Amino acid sequence: MSVCAAAGVGAGYPISGLIADGLGLSAAFWFGAAVSGLALVCVIAVVPSTAGRPPVELDMLGALLLTAGLVALLLAIAEGDAWGWSSAVVIGLLVAAAVLLTAWVVQQLRAKAPLVELRLLRHPAVLTGNGCATVLGVAMYTYLSVITAYVQTPRLNGYGFSASVVEAGLCLVPFSIFSLAASRALPWLTRLVGPRLVLPIGSLVTACAGLFFAVFHTSLWQAFVMMALVGVGLGSTYAAIPGLIVGAVPERETGSAMGFYQVVRYIGFSLGSALTASILASHTPAGQHLPDEGGYTLALWIAVGICVAAARARLRPAGAWQAA
């Protein structure tokens, strides 16, 4: 499921790009709304009814606190350069994010039916698995944001490939294909290197993808190669993490553990987008609309470092986590 969701990103970009090119940007959003509506119909038709079962309480307060905290944090990161990192607005947003997210943690630990069961983090495998999922999500959306923007930059700017929206979307197709292929190859890879090394190897392959494009970015085919490598790395890691988490928790906590995994993964996605926007904005010269080439390479190097850190975290002995 995790890999299919990631692969859907690679399919959505070229399809929406094709629609936007032919019918305009608003048509692409209407297409997204239609697909979401179709998904809703499928849920109603396929997912069994809960009628007759004990009602499940929805933690509305937890949802509101988490949403408000993340919005404040992401807005500060994305707009920090434009508004000034020392400005009262950005500092206020960061303080508000810290307060709201701290309140959310306290509320989750006290709630009878929390939105996220934070106590699951007592399991070292759950802690490392979710930590890796978050930082790899940051790296993934850094790569996606960089590639789609870089290839569309006019060559007259001194870099870029003057690609259309459709061509930029097609750069992500290898990501989808190789994500699915890597997930199917996971049992073979596990037998070959052992379950402990799958996640570090996948993280390092993802790091190599960013390293490759940070050094070699003079031809469009290099963007395709990079996204293929990202697909191999993330396809294997996102397929392995759920098994790592589920194998570490009691059966009764499986649902909570996987729900937590999905939440932190999408937090990583959001942070990656906001971080990339902030980096590119900081490398946009005054009076210009496009960042300089150094902004893209800096974002890639940061993502590379994040992936290496994820690999290092998974290789850390379990006893070290217990001591920490």
mmCIF file of N, CA and C in Angstrom, residues 1-6 130 133-138 140-141 238 241 259-271:
data_model
loop_
_atom_site.group_PDB
_atom_site.id
_atom_site.type_symbol
_atom_site.label_atom_id
_atom_site.label_comp_id
_atom_site.label_asym_id
_atom_site.label_seq_id
_atom_site.Cartn_x
_atom_site.Cartn_y
_atom_site.Cartn_z
ATOM 1 N N MET A 1 0.829 -1.210 0.000
ATOM 2 C CA MET A 1 0.000 0.000 0.000
ATOM 3 C C MET A 1 0.863 1.259 0.000
ATOM 4 N N SER A 2 1.941 1.236 0.815
ATOM 5 C CA SER A 2 2.811 2.405 0.877
ATOM 6 C C SER A 2 3.447 2.683 -0.475
ATOM 7 N N VAL A 3 3.918 1.616 -1.130
ATOM 8 C CA VAL A 3 4.589 1.782 -2.414
ATOM 9 C C VAL A 3 3.607 2.231 -3.490
ATOM 10 N N CYS A 4 2.403 1.673 -3.473
ATOM 11 C CA CYS A 4 1.397 2.074 -4.469
ATOM 12 C C CYS A 4 1.062 3.556 -4.329
ATOM 13 N N ALA A 5 0.997 4.032 -3.085
ATOM 14 C CA ALA A 5 0.717 5.460 -2.876
ATOM 15 C C ALA A 5 1.840 6.314 -3.438
ATOM 16 N N ALA A 6 3.084 5.883 -3.202
ATOM 17 C CA ALA A 6 4.218 6.637 -3.739
ATOM 18 C C ALA A 6 4.256 6.559 -5.259
ATOM 19 N N ASN A 130 9.550 4.662 11.921
ATOM 20 C CA ASN A 130 8.820 5.905 11.678
ATOM 21 C C ASN A 130 9.758 7.076 11.466
ATOM 22 N N ALA A 133 10.847 6.729 7.937
ATOM 23 C CA ALA A 133 9.754 7.077 7.034
ATOM 24 C C ALA A 133 9.593 8.584 6.918
ATOM 25 N N THR A 134 9.756 9.290 8.033
ATOM 26 C CA THR A 134 9.603 10.746 8.018
ATOM 27 C C THR A 134 10.707 11.408 7.207
ATOM 28 N N VAL A 135 11.967 11.075 7.509
ATOM 29 C CA VAL A 135 13.074 11.755 6.834
ATOM 30 C C VAL A 135 13.157 11.348 5.363
ATOM 31 N N LEU A 136 12.798 10.095 5.045
ATOM 32 C CA LEU A 136 12.783 9.701 3.638
ATOM 33 C C LEU A 136 11.646 10.395 2.894
ATOM 34 N N GLY A 137 10.557 10.679 3.598
ATOM 35 C CA GLY A 137 9.484 11.467 2.995
ATOM 36 C C GLY A 137 9.945 12.878 2.672
ATOM 37 N N VAL A 138 10.754 13.455 3.565
ATOM 38 C CA VAL A 138 11.341 14.772 3.297
ATOM 39 C C VAL A 138 12.210 14.713 2.045
ATOM 40 N N MET A 140 12.120 12.486 -0.392
ATOM 41 C CA MET A 140 11.333 12.165 -1.585
ATOM 42 C C MET A 140 10.715 13.421 -2.189
ATOM 43 N N TYR A 141 10.093 14.248 -1.361
ATOM 44 C CA TYR A 141 9.440 15.431 -1.913
ATOM 45 C C TYR A 141 10.427 16.541 -2.235
ATOM 46 N N TYR A 238 10.055 1.764 1.592
ATOM 47 C CA TYR A 238 8.658 1.908 1.981
ATOM 48 C C TYR A 238 7.916 0.574 1.977
ATOM 49 N N ILE A 241 9.434 -1.007 5.653
ATOM 50 C CA ILE A 241 9.142 -0.382 6.941
ATOM 51 C C ILE A 241 7.871 -0.936 7.597
ATOM 52 N N GLY A 259 -1.335 3.255 11.430
ATOM 53 C CA GLY A 259 -1.911 4.591 11.310
ATOM 54 C C GLY A 259 -0.885 5.663 11.630
ATOM 55 N N PHE A 260 -0.090 5.413 12.669
ATOM 56 C CA PHE A 260 0.982 6.336 13.040
ATOM 57 C C PHE A 260 1.989 6.458 11.903
ATOM 58 N N TYR A 261 2.337 5.333 11.303
ATOM 59 C CA TYR A 261 3.294 5.323 10.190
ATOM 60 C C TYR A 261 2.801 6.193 9.030
ATOM 61 N N GLN A 262 1.529 6.096 8.710
ATOM 62 C CA GLN A 262 0.987 6.897 7.607
ATOM 63 C C GLN A 262 1.027 8.390 7.939
ATOM 64 N N VAL A 263 0.734 8.728 9.196
ATOM 65 C CA VAL A 263 0.728 10.135 9.588
ATOM 66 C C VAL A 263 2.122 10.746 9.452
ATOM 67 N N VAL A 264 3.130 10.075 10.026
ATOM 68 C CA VAL A 264 4.484 10.660 10.007
ATOM 69 C C VAL A 264 5.054 10.675 8.593
ATOM 70 N N ARG A 265 4.661 9.725 7.762
ATOM 71 C CA ARG A 265 5.148 9.711 6.382
ATOM 72 C C ARG A 265 4.673 10.951 5.631
ATOM 73 N N TYR A 266 3.407 11.297 5.809
ATOM 74 C CA TYR A 266 2.875 12.461 5.109
ATOM 75 C C TYR A 266 3.356 13.764 5.738
ATOM 76 N N ILE A 267 3.695 13.737 7.014
ATOM 77 C CA ILE A 267 4.348 14.902 7.605
ATOM 78 C C ILE A 267 5.689 15.131 6.919
ATOM 79 N N GLY A 268 6.419 14.049 6.667
ATOM 80 C CA GLY A 268 7.685 14.145 5.943
ATOM 81 C C GLY A 268 7.496 14.722 4.555
ATOM 82 N N PHE A 269 6.451 14.273 3.846
ATOM 83 C CA PHE A 269 6.174 14.812 2.515
ATOM 84 C C PHE A 269 5.980 16.327 2.577
ATOM 85 N N SER A 270 5.165 16.775 3.547
ATOM 86 C CA SER A 270 4.867 18.198 3.656
ATOM 87 C C SER A 270 6.115 19.000 4.006
ATOM 88 N N LEU A 271 6.925 18.464 4.919
ATOM 89 C CA LEU A 271 8.151 19.162 5.296
ATOM 90 C C LEU A 271 9.112 19.259 4.120
#
